[in-house]
XYZ file of C-alpha atoms in Angstrom:
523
model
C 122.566 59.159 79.170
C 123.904 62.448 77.675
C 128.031 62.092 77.056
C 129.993 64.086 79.261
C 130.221 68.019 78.561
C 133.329 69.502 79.562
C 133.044 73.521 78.236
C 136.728 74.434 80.073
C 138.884 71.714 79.112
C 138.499 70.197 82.925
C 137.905 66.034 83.170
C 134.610 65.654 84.451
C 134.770 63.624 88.121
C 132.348 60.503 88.395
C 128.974 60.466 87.835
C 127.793 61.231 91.633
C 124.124 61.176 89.749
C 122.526 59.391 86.860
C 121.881 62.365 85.157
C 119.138 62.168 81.731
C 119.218 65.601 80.600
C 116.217 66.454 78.429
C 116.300 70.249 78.268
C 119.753 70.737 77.068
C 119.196 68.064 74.055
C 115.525 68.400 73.059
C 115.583 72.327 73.520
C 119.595 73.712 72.794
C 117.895 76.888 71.519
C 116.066 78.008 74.726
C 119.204 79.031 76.358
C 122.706 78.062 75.478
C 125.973 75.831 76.981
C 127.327 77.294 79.975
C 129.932 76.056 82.383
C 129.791 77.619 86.593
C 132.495 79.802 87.111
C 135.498 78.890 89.436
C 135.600 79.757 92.960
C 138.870 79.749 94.715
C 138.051 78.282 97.696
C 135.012 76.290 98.206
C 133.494 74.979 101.335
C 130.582 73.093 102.004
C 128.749 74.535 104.954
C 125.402 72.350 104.660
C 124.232 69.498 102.755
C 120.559 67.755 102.332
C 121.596 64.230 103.034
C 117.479 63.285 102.731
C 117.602 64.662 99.416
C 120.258 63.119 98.126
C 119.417 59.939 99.158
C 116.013 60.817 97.662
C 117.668 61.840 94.236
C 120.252 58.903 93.894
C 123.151 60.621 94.772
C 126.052 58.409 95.415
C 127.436 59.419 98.405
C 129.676 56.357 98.953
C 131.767 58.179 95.846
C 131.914 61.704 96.646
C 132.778 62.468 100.571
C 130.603 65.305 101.972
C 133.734 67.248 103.931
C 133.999 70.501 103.975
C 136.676 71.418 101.520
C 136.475 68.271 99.258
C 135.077 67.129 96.218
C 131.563 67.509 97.759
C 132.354 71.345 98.096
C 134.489 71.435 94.231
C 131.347 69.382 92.773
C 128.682 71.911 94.846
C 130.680 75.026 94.052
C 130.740 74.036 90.416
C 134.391 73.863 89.997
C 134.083 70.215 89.171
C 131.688 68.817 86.596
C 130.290 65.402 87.300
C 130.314 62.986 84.522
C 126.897 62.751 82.823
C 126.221 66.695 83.264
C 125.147 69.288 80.553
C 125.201 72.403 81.829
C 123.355 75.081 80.433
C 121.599 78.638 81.378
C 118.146 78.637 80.202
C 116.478 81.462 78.312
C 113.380 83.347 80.016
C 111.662 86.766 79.817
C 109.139 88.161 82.411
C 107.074 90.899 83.640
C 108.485 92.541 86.576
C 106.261 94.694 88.683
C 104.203 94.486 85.602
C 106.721 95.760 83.718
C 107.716 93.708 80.439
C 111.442 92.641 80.222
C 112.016 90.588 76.801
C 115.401 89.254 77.937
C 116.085 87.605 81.562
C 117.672 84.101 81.613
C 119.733 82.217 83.989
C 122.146 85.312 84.721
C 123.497 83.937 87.913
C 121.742 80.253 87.659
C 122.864 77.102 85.721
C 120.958 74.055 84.935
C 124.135 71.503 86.117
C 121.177 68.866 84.366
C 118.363 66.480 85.343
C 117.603 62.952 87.237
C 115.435 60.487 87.334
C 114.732 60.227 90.967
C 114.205 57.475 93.682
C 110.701 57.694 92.963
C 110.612 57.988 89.203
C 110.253 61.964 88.930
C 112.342 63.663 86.657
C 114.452 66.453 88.664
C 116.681 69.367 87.851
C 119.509 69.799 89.525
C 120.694 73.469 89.048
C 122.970 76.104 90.873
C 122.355 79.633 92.123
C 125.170 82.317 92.213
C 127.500 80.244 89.923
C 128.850 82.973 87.880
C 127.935 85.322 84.906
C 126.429 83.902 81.955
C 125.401 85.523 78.590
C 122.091 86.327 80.799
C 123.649 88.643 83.499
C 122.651 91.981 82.220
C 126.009 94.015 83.725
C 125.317 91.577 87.252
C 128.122 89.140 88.903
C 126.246 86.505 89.086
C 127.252 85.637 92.119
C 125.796 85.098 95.185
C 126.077 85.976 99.297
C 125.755 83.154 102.108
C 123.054 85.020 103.446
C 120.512 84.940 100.727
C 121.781 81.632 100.058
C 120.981 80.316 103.772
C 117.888 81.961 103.309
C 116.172 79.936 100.603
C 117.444 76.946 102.705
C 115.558 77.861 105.443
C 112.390 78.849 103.895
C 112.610 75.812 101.235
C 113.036 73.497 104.101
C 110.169 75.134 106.110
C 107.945 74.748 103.296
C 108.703 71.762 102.296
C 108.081 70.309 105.695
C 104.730 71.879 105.666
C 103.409 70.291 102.897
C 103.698 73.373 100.018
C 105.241 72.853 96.405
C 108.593 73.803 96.579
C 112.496 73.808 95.227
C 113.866 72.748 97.501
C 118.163 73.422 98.253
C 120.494 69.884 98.481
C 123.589 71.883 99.017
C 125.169 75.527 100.462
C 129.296 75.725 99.866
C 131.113 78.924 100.609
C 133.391 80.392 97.448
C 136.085 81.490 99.121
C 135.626 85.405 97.540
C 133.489 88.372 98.204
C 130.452 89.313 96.562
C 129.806 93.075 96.900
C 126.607 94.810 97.448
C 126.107 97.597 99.902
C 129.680 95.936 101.403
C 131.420 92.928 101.119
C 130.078 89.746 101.838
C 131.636 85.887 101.667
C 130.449 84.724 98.706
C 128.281 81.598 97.973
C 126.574 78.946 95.947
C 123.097 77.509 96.397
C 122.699 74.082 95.129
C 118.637 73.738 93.818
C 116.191 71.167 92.929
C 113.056 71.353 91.420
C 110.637 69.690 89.210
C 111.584 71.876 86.845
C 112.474 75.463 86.090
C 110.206 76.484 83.014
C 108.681 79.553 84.087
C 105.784 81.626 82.938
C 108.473 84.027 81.530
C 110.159 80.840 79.637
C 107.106 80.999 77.520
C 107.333 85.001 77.031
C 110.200 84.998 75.872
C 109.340 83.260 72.537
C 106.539 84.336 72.164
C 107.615 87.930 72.468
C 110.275 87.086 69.776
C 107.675 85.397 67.295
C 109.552 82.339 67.351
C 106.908 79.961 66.991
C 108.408 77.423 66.025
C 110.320 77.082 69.579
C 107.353 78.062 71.156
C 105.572 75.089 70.507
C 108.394 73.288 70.890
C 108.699 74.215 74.442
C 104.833 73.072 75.054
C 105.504 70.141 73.763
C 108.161 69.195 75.995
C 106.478 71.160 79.033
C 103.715 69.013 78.427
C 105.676 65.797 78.180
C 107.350 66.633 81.905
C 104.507 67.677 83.225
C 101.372 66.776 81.839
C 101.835 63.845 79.639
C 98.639 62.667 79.688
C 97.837 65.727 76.971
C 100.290 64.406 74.665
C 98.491 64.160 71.412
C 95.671 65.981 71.909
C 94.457 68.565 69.217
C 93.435 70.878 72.403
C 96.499 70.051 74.380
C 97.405 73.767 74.633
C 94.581 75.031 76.092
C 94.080 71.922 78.400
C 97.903 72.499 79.668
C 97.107 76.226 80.276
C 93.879 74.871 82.599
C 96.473 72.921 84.452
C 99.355 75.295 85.096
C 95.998 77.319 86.072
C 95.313 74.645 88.730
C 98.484 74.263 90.009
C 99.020 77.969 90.385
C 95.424 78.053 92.544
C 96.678 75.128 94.643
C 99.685 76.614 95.936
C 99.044 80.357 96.471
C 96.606 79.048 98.998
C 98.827 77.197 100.476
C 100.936 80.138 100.537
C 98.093 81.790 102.179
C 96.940 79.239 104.394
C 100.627 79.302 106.074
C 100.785 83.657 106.259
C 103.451 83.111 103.356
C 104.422 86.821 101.351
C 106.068 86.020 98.013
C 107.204 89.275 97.630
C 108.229 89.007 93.795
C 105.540 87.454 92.582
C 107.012 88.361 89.090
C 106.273 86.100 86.032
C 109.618 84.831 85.462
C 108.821 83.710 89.410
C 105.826 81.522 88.801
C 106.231 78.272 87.700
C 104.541 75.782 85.575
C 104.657 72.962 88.012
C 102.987 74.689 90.035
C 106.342 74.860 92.940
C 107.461 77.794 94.500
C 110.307 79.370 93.417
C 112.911 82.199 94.409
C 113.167 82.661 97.982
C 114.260 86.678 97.775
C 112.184 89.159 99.669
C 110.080 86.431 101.057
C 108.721 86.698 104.277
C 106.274 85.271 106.860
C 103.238 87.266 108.315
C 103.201 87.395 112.240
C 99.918 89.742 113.364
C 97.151 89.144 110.290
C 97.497 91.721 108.379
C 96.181 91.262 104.570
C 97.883 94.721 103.577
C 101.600 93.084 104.741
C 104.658 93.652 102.602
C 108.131 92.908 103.589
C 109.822 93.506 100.257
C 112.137 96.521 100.159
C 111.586 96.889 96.169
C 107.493 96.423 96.586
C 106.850 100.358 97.235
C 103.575 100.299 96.636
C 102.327 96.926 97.864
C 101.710 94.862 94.460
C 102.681 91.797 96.500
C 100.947 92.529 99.435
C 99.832 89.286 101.282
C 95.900 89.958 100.471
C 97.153 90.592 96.652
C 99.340 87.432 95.928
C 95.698 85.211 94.573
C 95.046 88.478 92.068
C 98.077 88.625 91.221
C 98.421 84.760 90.393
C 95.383 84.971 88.061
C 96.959 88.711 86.265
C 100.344 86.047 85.635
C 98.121 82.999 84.032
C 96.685 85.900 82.004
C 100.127 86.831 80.489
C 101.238 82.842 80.143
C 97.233 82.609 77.742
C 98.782 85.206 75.844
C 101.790 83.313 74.822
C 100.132 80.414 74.186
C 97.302 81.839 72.025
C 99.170 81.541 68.730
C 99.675 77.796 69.682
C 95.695 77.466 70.251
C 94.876 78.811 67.633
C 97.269 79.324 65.262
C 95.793 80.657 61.912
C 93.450 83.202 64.182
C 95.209 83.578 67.779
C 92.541 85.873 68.334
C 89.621 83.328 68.367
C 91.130 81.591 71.451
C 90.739 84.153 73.410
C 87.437 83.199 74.678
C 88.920 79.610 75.678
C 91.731 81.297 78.026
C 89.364 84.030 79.358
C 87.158 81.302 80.573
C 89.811 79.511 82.664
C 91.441 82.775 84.072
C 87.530 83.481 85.040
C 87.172 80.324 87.047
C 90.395 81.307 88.868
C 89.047 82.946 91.881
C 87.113 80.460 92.769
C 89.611 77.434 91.656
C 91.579 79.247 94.210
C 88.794 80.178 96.866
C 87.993 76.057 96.641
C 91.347 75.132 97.397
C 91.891 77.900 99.911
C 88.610 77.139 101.880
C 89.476 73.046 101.818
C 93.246 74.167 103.907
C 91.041 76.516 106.172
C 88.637 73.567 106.761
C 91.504 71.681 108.119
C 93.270 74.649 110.006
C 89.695 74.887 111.674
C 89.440 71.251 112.353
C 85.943 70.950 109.970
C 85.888 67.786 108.335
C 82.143 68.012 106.448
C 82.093 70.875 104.119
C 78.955 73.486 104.787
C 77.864 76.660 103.028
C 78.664 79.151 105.786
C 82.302 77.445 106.422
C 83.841 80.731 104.375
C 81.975 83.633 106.794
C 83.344 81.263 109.517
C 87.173 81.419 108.730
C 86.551 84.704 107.196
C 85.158 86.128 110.389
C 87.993 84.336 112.660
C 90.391 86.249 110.048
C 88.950 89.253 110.551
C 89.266 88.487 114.842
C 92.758 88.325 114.500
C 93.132 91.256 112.375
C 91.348 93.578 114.593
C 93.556 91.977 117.510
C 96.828 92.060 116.109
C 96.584 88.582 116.800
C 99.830 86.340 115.082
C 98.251 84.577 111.949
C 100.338 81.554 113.066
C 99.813 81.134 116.898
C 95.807 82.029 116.554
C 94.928 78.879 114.323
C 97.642 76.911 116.937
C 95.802 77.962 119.629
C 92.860 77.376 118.385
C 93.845 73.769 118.514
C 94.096 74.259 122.584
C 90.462 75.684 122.967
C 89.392 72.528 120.625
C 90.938 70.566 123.791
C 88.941 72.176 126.034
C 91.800 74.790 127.321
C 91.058 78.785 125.944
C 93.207 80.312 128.014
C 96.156 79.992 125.744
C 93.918 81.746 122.705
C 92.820 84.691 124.737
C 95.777 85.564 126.127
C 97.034 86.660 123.006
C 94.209 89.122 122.006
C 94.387 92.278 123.865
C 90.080 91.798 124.347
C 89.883 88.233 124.877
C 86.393 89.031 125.074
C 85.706 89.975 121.657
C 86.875 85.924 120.490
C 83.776 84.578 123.094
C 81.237 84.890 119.971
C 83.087 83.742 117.470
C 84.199 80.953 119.119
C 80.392 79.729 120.063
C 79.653 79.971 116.936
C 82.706 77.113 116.344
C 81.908 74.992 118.756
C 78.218 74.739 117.709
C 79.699 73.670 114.644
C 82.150 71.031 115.827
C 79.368 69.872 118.315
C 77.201 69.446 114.697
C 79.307 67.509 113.061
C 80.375 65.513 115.583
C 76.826 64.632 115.702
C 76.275 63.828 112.233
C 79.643 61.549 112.921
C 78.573 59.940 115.593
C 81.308 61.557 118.089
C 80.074 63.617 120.452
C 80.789 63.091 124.086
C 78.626 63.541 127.138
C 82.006 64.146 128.825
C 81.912 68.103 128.927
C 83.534 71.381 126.384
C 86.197 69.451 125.908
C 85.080 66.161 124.658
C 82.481 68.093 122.237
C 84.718 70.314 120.668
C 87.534 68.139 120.584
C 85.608 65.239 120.165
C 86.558 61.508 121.589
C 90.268 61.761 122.510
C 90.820 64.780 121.421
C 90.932 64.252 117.760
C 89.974 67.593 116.493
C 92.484 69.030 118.432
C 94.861 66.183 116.829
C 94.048 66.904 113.144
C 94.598 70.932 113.503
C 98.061 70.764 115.214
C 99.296 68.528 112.613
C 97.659 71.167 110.170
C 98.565 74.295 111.920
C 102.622 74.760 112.114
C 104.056 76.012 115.444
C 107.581 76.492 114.318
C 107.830 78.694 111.245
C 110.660 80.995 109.456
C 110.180 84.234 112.104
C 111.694 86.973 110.298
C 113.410 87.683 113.517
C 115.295 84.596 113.956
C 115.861 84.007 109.961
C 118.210 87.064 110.128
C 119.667 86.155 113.606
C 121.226 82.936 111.586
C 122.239 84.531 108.837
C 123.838 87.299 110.109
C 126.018 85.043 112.561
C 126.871 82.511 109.293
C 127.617 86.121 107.478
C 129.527 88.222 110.253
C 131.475 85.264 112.402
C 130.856 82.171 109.958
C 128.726 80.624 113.157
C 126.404 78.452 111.797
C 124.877 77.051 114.749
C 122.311 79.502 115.087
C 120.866 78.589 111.115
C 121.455 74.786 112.168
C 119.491 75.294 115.315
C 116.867 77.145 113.528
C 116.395 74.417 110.701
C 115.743 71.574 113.021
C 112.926 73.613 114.708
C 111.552 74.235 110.696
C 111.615 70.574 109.416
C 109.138 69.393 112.550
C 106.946 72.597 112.105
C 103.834 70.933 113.843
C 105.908 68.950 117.149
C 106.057 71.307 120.147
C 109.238 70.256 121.112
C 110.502 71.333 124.507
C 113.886 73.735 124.639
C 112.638 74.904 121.018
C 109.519 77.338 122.534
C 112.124 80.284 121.559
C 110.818 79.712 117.542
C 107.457 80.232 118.164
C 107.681 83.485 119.707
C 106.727 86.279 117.302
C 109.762 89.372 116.937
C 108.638 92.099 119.095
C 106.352 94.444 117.132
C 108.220 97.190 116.288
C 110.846 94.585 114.777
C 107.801 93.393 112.541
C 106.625 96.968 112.070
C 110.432 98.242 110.096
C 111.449 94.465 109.158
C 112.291 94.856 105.061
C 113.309 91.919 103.023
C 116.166 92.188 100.140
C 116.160 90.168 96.913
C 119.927 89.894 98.567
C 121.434 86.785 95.836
């Protein structure tokens, strides 16, 4: 364990974690020391007692009320014993822009544990001050943005895609000030880890090789230790990262998720999403959607996000060619191009498997992609909501269509499609042994009802609806009511349970709310 680090002269308080900090000793030159600035007043409005528990955390020494050392610790006014904080270095393309120098501006790595599990974590906080990073910026944060990436961490999380996730929210007691003045905040987050795409750019946009490789190394240590060693580790690590990346944008797409800054300092190397800014979630299907107010022309557009995945792994191969291939960088080039190549259809593979089970197919056939593709394209000519169509579709696996055509304003126009689905459960039912002389709904469903089982636990009901995301936040911001962004997160962490009393979260926003709804980077 790392001695304790104490940058303002303040005695740390006790170690609350078992911190093992790796980045901040193996890599001091990526980023430098930094302690969180002081807020004057801090309050803890919501803690992740799961994740704690999950992460070690010793609760028994560190009381979770609202204005004690829970909220001092959160806040970053007090250090914990065993921490090293430090702002990390990072570059990125923005837009597709190049910016050589980003970094933790308003973000501190408070340091890293070893988890419940085994897992190294990080354990970092959002809106914790300026740092040498901030670029002219506060570095602070508002309790709306921060309540935000709570909400849609949470949500994704409990639906089963990579994701930091947030153990802590504490009020500062100041203002942060944007288009007005808003009570300011700090976001505790976890993740596997926060090298970045734009980590990498950064030294290799400075030519400093030497810490370039040093940061592959350890990348590959934390997250791919397996290619320790290896004389083609590099090129093997950039296949992974490529992998990961695949996995989760379909996820992302599987669930109607919209980035919306899908820069490269914003994708991750473990493959977990990150930055929860002018994020949003798709209600009718709509592949040209955009929420962000900053993505005028629709880079990040829903139907976009698995393009511009593969144009990111393109810019991470080009940091990592001198590191390939280091007395002729250009030789590798053929290695990389092959694996951002295979992307698409890395991606279409893993897209097409979550589609599968959103369908309720559990045998793999050839025309399974014009199946979802044409049910995509039913819902998109109906203004159908991406969400409640697949739930739905869950009902008319039961036996019971009603539910499914009354949200298309032709119900008629779903009767072909949806033959052509139930031939197909019928067929592999068949092959399985399962089909039913007991009517529709036995043979689509199949005994019990199983199909029908398997796609509402894969098919959310309760999701973020832009509508009610901003009804919570603007009561925590306006009146400090946070019963509305309490109520909201229970319905998100049981996305899949109809729960009665909670049908109010799986209504879509009316849709001329969805038509002028905008999203605001906002921390």
């Amino acid at each position: 364990m790392n001695p304790p680090r104490d940058l303002h002269g303040v005695p740390p308080v006790p170690a609350v974690f078992r911190f093992d900090n790796s980045y901040a000793t193996e890599l001091a030159a990526h980023g430098v020391a930094w302690r969180p600035a002081i807020a004057p007043s801090p309050r803890l409005v919501w803690f992740n007692a799961a994740l704690a528990e999950e992460l070690g955390f010793d609760a028994g020494a560190l009381a979770t009320d609202p204005g004690g050392a829970a909220a001092r610790l959160f806040s970053g006014n007090d250090v914990p014993a065993g921490a090293a904080p430090f702002a990390q270095a990072y570059a990125g393309h923005q837009f597709g822009g190049f910016s050589p120098q980003l970094g933790d501006g308003r973000a501190i790595l408070l340091g890293e544990v070893i988890d419940r599990n085994g897992r190294r974590r990080d354990i970092a906080f959002k809106g914790s001050g300026r740092t040498p990073y901030a670029r002219g910026g506060d570095g602070k944060a508002a309790i709306g943005p921060v309540l935000r990436e709570v909400l849609i961490g949470e949500a994704m999380h409990a639906m089963g895609v990579p994701t930091t996730r947030a153990l802590a929210a504490v009020t500062t007691g100041e203002p942060v000030h944007r288009e007005t003045a808003l009570p300011g905040a700090v976001l505790t987050r976890v993740a596997s880890s926060h090298l970045r795409v734009g980590t990498f750019e950064h030294f290799a946009a400075r030519g400093e090789l030497d810490l370039l490789r040093q940061l592959a190394d350890y990348a590959i240590r934390r997250h791919d230790p397996e290619l320790e060693g290896r004389p083609d580790r590099y090129v093997r690590f950039f296949h992974a990262v490529a992998e990961r990346q695949a996995a989760l944008v379909a996820r992302w797409m599987n669930v109607g998720f919209i980035h919306g800054v899908m820069n490269t300092d914003n994708t991750t190397i473990s493959g977990e999403t990150i930055d929860y800014g002018p994020c949003a979630f798709m209600e009718a299907y709509d592949p040209r959607a955009v929420f962000s107010s900053i993505d005028t022309h629709g880079r990040y557009a829903y139907a976009n996000q698995p393009l511009i995945a593969r144009w990111n792994l393109a810019r991470f191969a080009e940091s990592l060619l001198p590191l390939i291939e280091p007395d002729d960088p250009a030789s590798a080039v053929p290695r990389v191009v092959e694996v951002i190549d295979a992307f698409p259809a890395r991606f279409e593979a893993f897209w097409l498997d979550g589609m599968r089970s959103k369908l309720g197919l559990s045998v793999a056939l050839d025309d399974d992609l014009a199946l979802a593709a044409d049910f995509l394209a039913l819902l998109e000519r109906q203004s159908i909501d991406f969400t409640l169509g697949f739930r739905r579709l869950a009902d008319a696996a039961d036996g019971d269509r009603t539910a499914l055509r009354a949200l298309a304003p032709d119900p008629s126009s779903l009767d072909g499609w949806l033959a052509r689905w139930r031939e197909r459960c019928m067929g592999e039912d068949a092959r399985d042994g399962a089909v039913s002389p007991g009517g529709p709904a036995s043979a689509a469903g199949g005994p019990g009802g199983e199909r029908a089982r398997r796609m509402r636990a894969a098919n959310p009901i309760a999701i973020p609806r832009n509508h009610k995301v901003e009804e919570a936040l603007a009561a925590a911001t306006l009146a400090a009511d946070y019963a509305p962004f309490e109520a909201l997160l229970a319905a998100l962490v049981r996305p899949c349970d109809e729960r009665p009393g909670l049908e109010e979260y799986a209504k879509p926003a009316p849709a001329e709310v969805t038509a002028n709804y905008r999203t605001t980077c906002g921390t």
